[in-house]
Amino acid sequence: MSAAKVKMREKKMRNQPASVQYPSSSSNVESSTQNGADAPGTGENADPLKGGLSEVHPSTERKKKTPHQSGWVRGHHKDGGGYTKEMPKYITAGAFARARAAEVSAMLKAVRKTTSSSHVFEALPKHMRRRAMSHNTKRLPHRLREVANRMREKSLQAGSKKKKEPAKSKSRKARRRHGNLLLEFNRRQRKNIWLETHIWHAKRFHMVKKWGYCLGDRPTYKCYRACYRAMSSHCLLQDLSYYCCIELQGDEDKLLAALSQLTSKEAGPTFAAALCLSGRRQGSVMVYRAGRYPSQPLGPVTFLWRPRTQGSVHRQLWIWAHPTLKQDLLPELQTVCQCCEAVIPPAAPVEVNPTLEADSEPENTPEAKPVPGTKRKRSRKDATGPPAKKILGDGTRLPSTPVSWRSSSNGIVINDLTMEIVRYRLIGPQSHSVLVDTLEAATGCDEVQKSQTCSLWWPQHCSDEAKMTLHQQQADIFNILKGIYSTAELPSGTVLGLTVDDPRLTLPRKRVKALPCVKQAQEVDEEKRRKLMLEGVPEPCCQSFIWEQSVRDNVTDNKISEQELNRMRSEVLVPGSRLSPTPLQGRVPILLVHQPGKQVGHEMSSWGAGWDLLLPKGWGMAFWIPLVYRGVRIGGLNMSLKHSQNKAAPHFPRDYPDCPAGMCFQEEQEAELLDKFKRHPPAKRTNYIKHGCVAPFRCPWQQLAEEWEIIVQEGGSQARTTAQADAVTEERTSQQAISITKPLSRFTVLRNRKALRLLSAWCRPTTSKGQRPCRVGELPPISCEAVTSFLSAHAMSLVWVHVSLLSKGKPEYHAMLCVPTPEDLKALGNRQGTGGPQEPPHRDHFKSRIKRRKKEPKKAATSSVTPDKPDGKEAELIFASDLDTNASKDPKSFSESSSDLVLGLWPDPLPSVASHCSRVTVGWVTQGDFSMSAGCGEALGFVSVAGLLNTLLNQTSEHKGKLLLRNPTSLHYRFAKINVEV
């Protein structure tokens, strides 16, 4: 019999009664035992070879039989199966009946027990079953119908309680109607905020949910190089409306006194910078908690002052912050400004349906008969209220949530203008050409339009001659932009206020690429162009009506709909021509803010400069489509990161590890990368322990700063070698691993401008390839005394560095920056194109523990079934594990840590991060890729100030500032040059 048939037979005989065996004997006792009675010393579980009942399966019994066994066994056996064919001479009725009762009960149990589900018809033999029995009980025999009907009623009652009748789904045509589609979109905006360009992005981008918004991450088509070319030669467009705007109003002196607690002059210009305070420039500043500089930073913000009004000390300030920074910045502003009184927003007015009276008497109006050939409109009877409106602004905010706070002591008012202003960013040298081609200065009103009384803001504005004169000056300056060759020629942060016509009125019929016109450039006055490039926009022309809340609301409420605009276009005599005169609703106040490009280093100066376009809410798509039709490229969050990387600027919140938002980002990214790592099969994962990478998914900055502080303290003023640093760090970290569980974050990023200039001079700042040295001012040279005095104030600090590879290679995220040994630098001097040393493979001490942990449940299962002595190999394995357990200092810690082990990753607490490898680590990379502008691999990251100075002291002037870079998945070091660019 084959193995399959044996398994099938065992499955069928699983619930059958076991066979009973009667060994033959001449004694009365044995005869009574044959009939089923229990002999002395026997029972139900007695051995069948000694005269007891056998509960063993026939197949098992046949294997254990003896050649001299006698009796009768059920079933056919060849040659009698070694049993005699003698029958018992007599039986005892009582004993025989008791023995057969067990068999009968087992048989009844097997018949009544169902194998799979609990249906009644499964109790029938297979040849009597029918498919219709499940819903027609009359197909069952009479004895089973009653039970089947009761079970059917129970199932119907349970289904009616739990399951609801499924709602009839609407057809796609009904779902795609404007009203139903709008309701669906409004419902989907309750959890995450949608930008006004969300639908446009959702059709072309991979969308991600971040910071409470739905944002476009990267396009669905290949355009990485095209976007870089757009930023370098034409224009790239991004929607930055998710940035939060906080408005402060009050007296200038009181505002500056409150904001001075959040900043420091040592880190750069503050809110009180002269050019920024006048309203002519946009400024950027690093914000700290009140009076906590430099220990508790919050993050970077950009700010914009409204130009002064003559004879008034009341000022208005806009602060733009990242969404993750707003939750920390807003409470801090309320504290320093003493704005604790929340202003409750007014209740929204209840709209009255104007068609109620007409619909109140539907019986008197006769029904209109449908005309063949025309569309049947929906009846107004189904409408339960006014039609749904598109959500503008923050749809997740409740109407009763306060958005304004007031101070009773100093009169300062804080307004939260999140999603109230649309912000677009144009990056590239031809950004001004795109703006000039897309926008046109607003045309004035004629005498008839001025005399008409209406609620629009522009006719009232045109009646004031002073305002119209200012508008004409702004239009003239805007036209001067036609004669500028590149956006980078203008002063950084220049602000220009303007009122423009609706750009939909001048929308081209085909998509064209906006380029500077030579003829228009020649018409521009050369003196005015030079004055604009040197001095920027005059202060009066920086004024804009977008600062006023009433004007913004008026423009948003009176926007011309697409349907009305298309109707007006259809009435034009010449198709495609502009509407004349321009509708009064088509004037929009805007604000143009110049964005500086690369401001550090000496290569690619002003790369990535552009303009920011500020609009009232509701006008996002009205300006987005005309800009797209001018041939710009569209970028998402991914291109924002690449833009910062090419500018050698830190990207928030990724490159701000000492800020709360940066710490939260690092934790989220570690969880995301770890989850991605665990999704791979164990055989396809990188073993980071063997690669000598302690933390491949995060950067333990706190531990790095502490270890280098220990190295500097132990070494004193003398320079220490790699071996000495290794010994000191290993000794100290082994002692602190027991006492310290998770220290508080005490490290800071060095942002002191004076200290950064000194570090930049000591690193001999050069270009990325190191061809020419830069001119350095009168700064003290590096020495042991200078380093000691510098570290006394910045020992626990990190510094932002720009890394350029000296040979081929592509830096990756979390790559290690290490100190080269004298032998490495000697090899580099002998052969400039050397690839660098190799890291010897490390040993994975946790791999055997993980394998033993996987075998533990199997051992427990086998030991419970067969508690016999193990074989030789198993005994050796158990003995080895016992040795390991006894050798460990704390067996409880081993059992706890072994449950959290992941193959290829170091468990917590981490070993020494500075001296874990053959080369001492001084920092990590946070941004890295192949640079298309430099033609080599470039990276950005942080290094320990103590480690950097210790390295610079030991290096010669020829190899000053040269480090080793190694990716987490590689054992190969590559030489790199670091620069502290200020």
Phi, psi and omega in degrees: 000134182288167182294324179296319180291325178296317178297320180295320180293318179297325179293322180289324184270010184299318184258011180276153178291145180287152180286151181251134184246139181239095176291138183277143179203156183271344184279156179294325181294317180291327178294319177293329177292325177296327183278355176119352180284156180272128175276161177299134180083007180234172180188204182294323183261019181291159181288129181296336178287346181252013174104006181267178177286146181253122175256019184267146180299148181303320180295324178287322181295324182294329179287330185263006184287154178258155183292338183258015183284143180230164181131189181243133179234138180293144177105165181268137180227144178290134178056032178078000178065022180080008181254150174280155183264023178283140177260151178298146182287324178207163177228157175260125189297314183296313180294322180293322180292321178296321179293322181285339179296322179296320179293321180294318179295321178295323179293317179295322178296320179293327181286318184284333183284130177268151186278316186245273182270179185256032178284148184289321186291350177280351174283347179280158172298158186294329182285348179259358182278146177225151181294328183288350181295336184291333180238352178233101184287347179289347176284343179278160173295162184298325184290343183250354185293319184297316179295321180294322179293322179294317179294325179292321178294320178297318180294324178292320179293318179295321179292326180289332180281317187275315187264135176263157178293128181295135180290144179290119180287141179286157177289162181297325179297321178289322180292331183273002174295151187300315183294314180293322179294322179293321177296320179294319179294320178295323179294322183283352179263010182285329182264318182236137183284137174259135170285166181292339178261021186296313183298320179296317181290322184297334179278345188230354186231158167279117184269144176230153177256108183223139171057027180085012180234160168257112188236152176277124183271305182207153181291158177280351179248163182282118182207025183296310180291324179296321178292323177294319177295325178295318179291333183271329188233335182232257186203138174239134184249135177224149177259110180252030182290347178285348175292142186266138179248127177243125183257134176240132179232139179161187178291145185298315182297319181290323178295315180293324179294322180287318183285339180294340178287343184262352185230175176214141180290340180292334182269000179129188180300146182250194179295342184265015177299139189298311182294323179287324182293332179284345182093002182274342183227150169268137182245163176227144185208152174267126185257136178240169171292154189303116177071020183247015179296135003255020193274328187234078178282153177256315180154174180273145176225157170246145184225156182215121177270141172283137180304149183295146172262136185297127178081017181224140177260359180285128181238163181226133185228135174250130177243121180257127184223157176291150181302325178287341178272335185298322183294337175264329184284318185298313176297326180291322176295321178296328181287310184288331179269355179060038179260090182251349182269113179280133178269115182287128180292148179293151180292143181290135180293144179278125182277135178261130181286120183288349182260014181293320182293323179290328181271354183287336180238070181281345184287327183286335182274124179289146179289135179281132180285139180293133179270128180296140179092359179243157181282142178272119181277155178289144181285145180284351183292331182284344183285125181263353181188191179293155181294155180292148179248150178289137180285125175243124182098214184273108180277346180273350183275135178287151180298333182272000181287128181287141178237009181217140179226144187230146177253130180278344184271314184246357176078012178282139179239133177247126178240134177267108183257031179298130180065013176269341182231130177274136182231119176248144179240126176251120184246129177141162182290340180254024179296322180293327178294321177295319180293318181294323180286331184273319187258149174226138179300143185296138177277148181285172180264148176278179184294327180293317181291327178292324183285338181287141177266119180213169182270003181283153186275333187289318177300322177293325179292323182290338180286347179262118183291325180296319179292323179290327176295318176296321179297322179292322177296319177296321178295322178295318179294322178297324178288336178294336179299340178294336181266005180269137183282316183223150178296332182290350180287341182276155176298141183292137178083012181296142182241135178223121175268147185199155170241126187238163174281162178301118183293346177291340180287336181247027181291126179290156181285333178233159179284126182234163179256118182285123179229156179294137180266125182293321182295317179292327179293326179288334180283343182284139179294127184293324181293318179294322179295317179295322179294322179293322181290329183270315187258337183087195183279136176298157184298319180298326183283356177275355180285146178210149181279000176288345177291336185270129181295322182294321180291320179298317179294321180296317180293321181292318184288332185255024179291140179285130179285161179296324180295315180292323180294320178293325177295319179293325178293326181291340180271356179288139182295314180260113181299136179091350180280164183283149178291133180222129355286163180293131179302148181294336180282355187264030175247125186233125174280134181228174178219125178256124182237123180283133179254124181289154176271218180291124185246359180240158180080183182237011178243145177051049181297136179065020175291139178084017177287159181186200182230148170251134181249117180257129184228158170290154181295151182095345183253018184297304182289335179294333177259335184292311183297315176300325177292321178295325181288354176265013172083022179277157172268150181251132179241156178247206180294327180296320180287335174296321177294317179293326177297316178294323181293318179290334176275356183059036181246144177292144182253128182271137001264008185299316189257030176231073186290343181267002178263154178301320179294324178292321177295318178296321178296320181294321178293317179295320181291324177297317178296321180293315180291324178293320178295321177294323179294320181287339179289339178282150174298151182303327181287342182257003180272151174281129177275096183290338177293318179290334177277357180074025179257111185286316183228088182284342186249001178204168180242106180284078183296321182297315180294322179296314181295321180294318181294320179288332174294322177294318180299317181292321180293320180289325184278341183065219182273351181277149178285138183251148178275175181293319181295319178295317178298324179296313182295316181296316183291319179297320181293314183290317181292327177293328178284324183277344183294334182278318187275325186261124178265302179211097185290157176289153182284109181246351180285154178225158175268130183289117180234009176289119186297321181293317179293325179292323178295323179293316177297321179298322179290322179290333178277002184053069184301128178228183173286175185298327179269351177076033182280317187230136177282152180269156178283129181245140181288191182283088179239148181294141178290163181287134179206170181296320179293318180294322179293319180296316179292327179290318181287341178296336180253338186226040182290326182259033183251155172247154181232141180280126184231154175252125187247131177233126179287141179272349178222195182289165181133157180232113178293142179246170180294137180067025173292148184268138174255117188238164181269126177284151176277164177303327178293323178296315180292328177293320177294325177293323179291326179289322182223108187295329184269019181295146182278342180110167182284175179247144174273125178295142180299142179266166180260136179269104182280347184262353183295317180293324178295320180295321179293319178295324179295323178291331181275346182299313179296327178293321178296317181297321180293316180289325181290329178288331181275312182236091180278036179278178179288140181286165177287183182295315182294319180294322179295322177295320180295317180294320180296320179294319179294323177295323178295318180295320181292318179290330180287332180291147183289322184229102181294333178293318179296326178295317181293324180288317182289327182294333179287338181258007183287140174237131183299121178098358183235144176284134176279166175279144359281149183286151173286191181296124181274338182279319187242028181286329183257180180290338175246137184290134181271136178242349181180185180222165179264134176253337174222131180203140179187174173281124182273121178286336180281320181271340181075022179207174178285130178230153182213162176230143181187194181236146172229156177289134179296319179295318179293322179294315181292323177296324179288318182294328178294326184273351183264150176281169181294336180288323183249028181294129176082017179258129181234179175248140179239133178223129179286155182298331184263015184227155174256007186258125175272145176231141181285142181215156177249130179253145178228137171261097187268130182240000000 
